[in-house]
C-alpha positions as CSV (number, residue, x, y, z in Angstrom):
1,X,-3.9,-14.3,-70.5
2,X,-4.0,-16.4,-67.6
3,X,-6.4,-20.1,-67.8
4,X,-7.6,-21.1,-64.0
5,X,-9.6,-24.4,-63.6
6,X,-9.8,-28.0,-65.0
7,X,-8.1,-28.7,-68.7
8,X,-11.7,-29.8,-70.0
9,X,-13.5,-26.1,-69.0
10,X,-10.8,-23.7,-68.1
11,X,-11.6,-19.8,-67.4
12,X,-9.5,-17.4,-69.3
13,X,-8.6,-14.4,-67.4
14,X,-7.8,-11.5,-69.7
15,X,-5.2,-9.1,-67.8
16,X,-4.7,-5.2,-69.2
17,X,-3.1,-2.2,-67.9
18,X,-3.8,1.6,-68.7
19,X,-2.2,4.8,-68.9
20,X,-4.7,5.9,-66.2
21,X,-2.8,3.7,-63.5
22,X,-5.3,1.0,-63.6
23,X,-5.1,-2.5,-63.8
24,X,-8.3,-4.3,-64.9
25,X,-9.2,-7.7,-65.4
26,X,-12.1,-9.7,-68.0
27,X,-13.4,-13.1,-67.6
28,X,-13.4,-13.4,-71.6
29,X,-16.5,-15.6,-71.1
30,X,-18.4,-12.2,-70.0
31,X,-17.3,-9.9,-72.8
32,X,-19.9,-11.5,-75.1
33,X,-22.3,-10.2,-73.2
34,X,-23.4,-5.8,-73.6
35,X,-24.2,-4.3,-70.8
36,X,-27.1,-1.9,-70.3
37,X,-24.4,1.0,-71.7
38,X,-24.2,-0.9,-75.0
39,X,-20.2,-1.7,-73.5
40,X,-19.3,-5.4,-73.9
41,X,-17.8,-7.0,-70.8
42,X,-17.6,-5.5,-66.8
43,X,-14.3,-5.7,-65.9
44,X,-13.6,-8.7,-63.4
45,X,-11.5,-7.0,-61.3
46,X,-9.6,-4.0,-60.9
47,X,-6.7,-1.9,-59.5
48,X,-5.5,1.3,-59.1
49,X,-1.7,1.6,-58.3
50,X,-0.7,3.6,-55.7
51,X,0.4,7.4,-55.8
52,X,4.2,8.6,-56.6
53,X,5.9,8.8,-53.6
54,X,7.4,11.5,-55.4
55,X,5.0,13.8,-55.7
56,X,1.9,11.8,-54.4
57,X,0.4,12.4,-57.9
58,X,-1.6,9.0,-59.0
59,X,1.5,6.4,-59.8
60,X,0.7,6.9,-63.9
61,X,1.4,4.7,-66.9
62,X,1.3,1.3,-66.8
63,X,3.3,0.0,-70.0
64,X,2.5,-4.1,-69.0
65,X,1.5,-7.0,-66.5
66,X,2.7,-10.3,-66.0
67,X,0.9,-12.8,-64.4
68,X,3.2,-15.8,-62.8
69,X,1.2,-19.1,-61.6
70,X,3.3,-20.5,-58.5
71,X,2.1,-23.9,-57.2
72,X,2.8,-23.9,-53.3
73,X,0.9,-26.3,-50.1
74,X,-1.3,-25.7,-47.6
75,X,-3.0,-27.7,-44.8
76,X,-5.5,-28.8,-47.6
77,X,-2.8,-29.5,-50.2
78,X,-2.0,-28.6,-53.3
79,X,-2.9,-24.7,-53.7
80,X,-2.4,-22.7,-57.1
81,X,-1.4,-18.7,-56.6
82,X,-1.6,-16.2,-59.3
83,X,1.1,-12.8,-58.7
84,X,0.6,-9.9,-60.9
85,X,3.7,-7.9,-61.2
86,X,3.0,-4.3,-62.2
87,X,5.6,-1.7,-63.5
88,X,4.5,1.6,-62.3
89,X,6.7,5.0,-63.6
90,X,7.5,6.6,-60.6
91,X,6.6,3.8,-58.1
92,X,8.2,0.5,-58.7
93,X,6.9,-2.7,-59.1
94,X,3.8,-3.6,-57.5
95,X,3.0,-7.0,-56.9
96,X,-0.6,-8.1,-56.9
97,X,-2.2,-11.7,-55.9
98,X,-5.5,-12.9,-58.0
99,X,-7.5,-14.5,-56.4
100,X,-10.6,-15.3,-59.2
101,X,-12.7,-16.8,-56.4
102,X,-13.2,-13.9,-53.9
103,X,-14.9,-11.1,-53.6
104,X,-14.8,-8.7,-56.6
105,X,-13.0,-5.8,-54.5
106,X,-10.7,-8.7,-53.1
107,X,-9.4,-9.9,-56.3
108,X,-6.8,-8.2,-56.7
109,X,-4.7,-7.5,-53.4
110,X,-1.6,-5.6,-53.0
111,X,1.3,-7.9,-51.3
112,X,4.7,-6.2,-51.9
113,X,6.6,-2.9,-53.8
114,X,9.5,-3.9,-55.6
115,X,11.6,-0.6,-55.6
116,X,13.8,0.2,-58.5
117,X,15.9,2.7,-58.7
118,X,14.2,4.9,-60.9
119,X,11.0,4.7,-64.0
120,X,10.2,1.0,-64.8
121,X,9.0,0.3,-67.9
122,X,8.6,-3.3,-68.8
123,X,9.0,-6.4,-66.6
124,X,9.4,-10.2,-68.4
125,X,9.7,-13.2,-66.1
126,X,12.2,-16.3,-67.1
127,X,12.3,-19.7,-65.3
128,X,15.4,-22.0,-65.3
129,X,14.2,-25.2,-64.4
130,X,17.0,-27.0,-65.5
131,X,18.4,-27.4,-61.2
132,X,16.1,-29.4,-58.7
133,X,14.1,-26.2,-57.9
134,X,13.4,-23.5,-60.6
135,X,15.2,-20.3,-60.6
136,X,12.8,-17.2,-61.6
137,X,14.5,-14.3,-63.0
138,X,12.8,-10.8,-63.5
139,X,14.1,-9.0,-66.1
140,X,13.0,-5.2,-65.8
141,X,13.7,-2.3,-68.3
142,X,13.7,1.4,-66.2
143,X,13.5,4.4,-68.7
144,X,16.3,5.9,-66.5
145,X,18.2,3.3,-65.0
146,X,18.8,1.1,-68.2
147,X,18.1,-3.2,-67.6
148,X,17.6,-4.6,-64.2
149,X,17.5,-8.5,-62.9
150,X,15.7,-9.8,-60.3
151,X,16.1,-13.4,-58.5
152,X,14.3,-14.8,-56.2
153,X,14.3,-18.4,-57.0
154,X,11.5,-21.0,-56.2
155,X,9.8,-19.4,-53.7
156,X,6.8,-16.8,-53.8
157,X,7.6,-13.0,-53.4
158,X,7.2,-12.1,-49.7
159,X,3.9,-10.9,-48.8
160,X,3.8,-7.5,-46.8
């Protein structure tokens, strides 16, 4: 669940991941509205992780998301950006950018592939902000490979 906006009329962003490989997304404003089908709610926005590199079969089950809000700068100031880390078997973890305002087939956007060493499973984010910068840590189970942590500190995952 991820709230984008002002405190006084926020938009909650409902985030959900399928066995299929797919990562979809609900405005849960829209899912009290039926569609034509009867269905309740069009998905937002969508994803489909990429193939194995394996055996270039589609990437699979997709156990969880997390969704981490990082507040960065630009030339116009203050700027809020929404990452979507998701733990693909077979794959690694991608890492997705939301971006609720552009174009539905631009809302989610691939920006980096964590590799792990073998099946990820679940990924949890903690933040330390007991120092002068918070220190994000990924915490990853692998169905193979047992736990894994990840650090990266303050600063956004590299894009690319």
């Amino acid at each position: 669940v991820l709230q984008v906006g002002p405190e006084s009329s926020p938009t909650t962003y409902l985030f959900f991941a399928d066995f299929g490989g797919r990562v979809l997304v609900y405005d849960w404003d829209d899912l009290d509205d039926a569609n034509d089908d009867g269905n309740r709610g069009k998905a937002f926005a969508r994803y489909e992780v990429r193939e194995s590199v394996t055996d270039y079969l589609p990437g699979g089950n997709v156990y969880n998301v997390l969704v981490d809000r990082v507040e960065t700068s630009d030339e116009n100031g203050p700027l809020e950006v929404f990452y979507v880390y998701v733990p693909v078997t077979r794959v690694g973890i991608e890492v997705l950018r939301f971006d609720p305002t552009a174009p539905p087939d631009q809302r989610l956007t691939p920006v980096h592939l964590i590799e792990t060493a073998a099946d990820p499973h679940w990924v949890e984010l903690r933040v330390d902000d007991r120092g002068p910068e918070p220190v994000k840590t990924m915490i990853v189970t692998d169905l193979l490979g047992g736990i894994r942590v990840y650090g990266y500190g303050a600063e956004r995952p590299a894009d690319g």
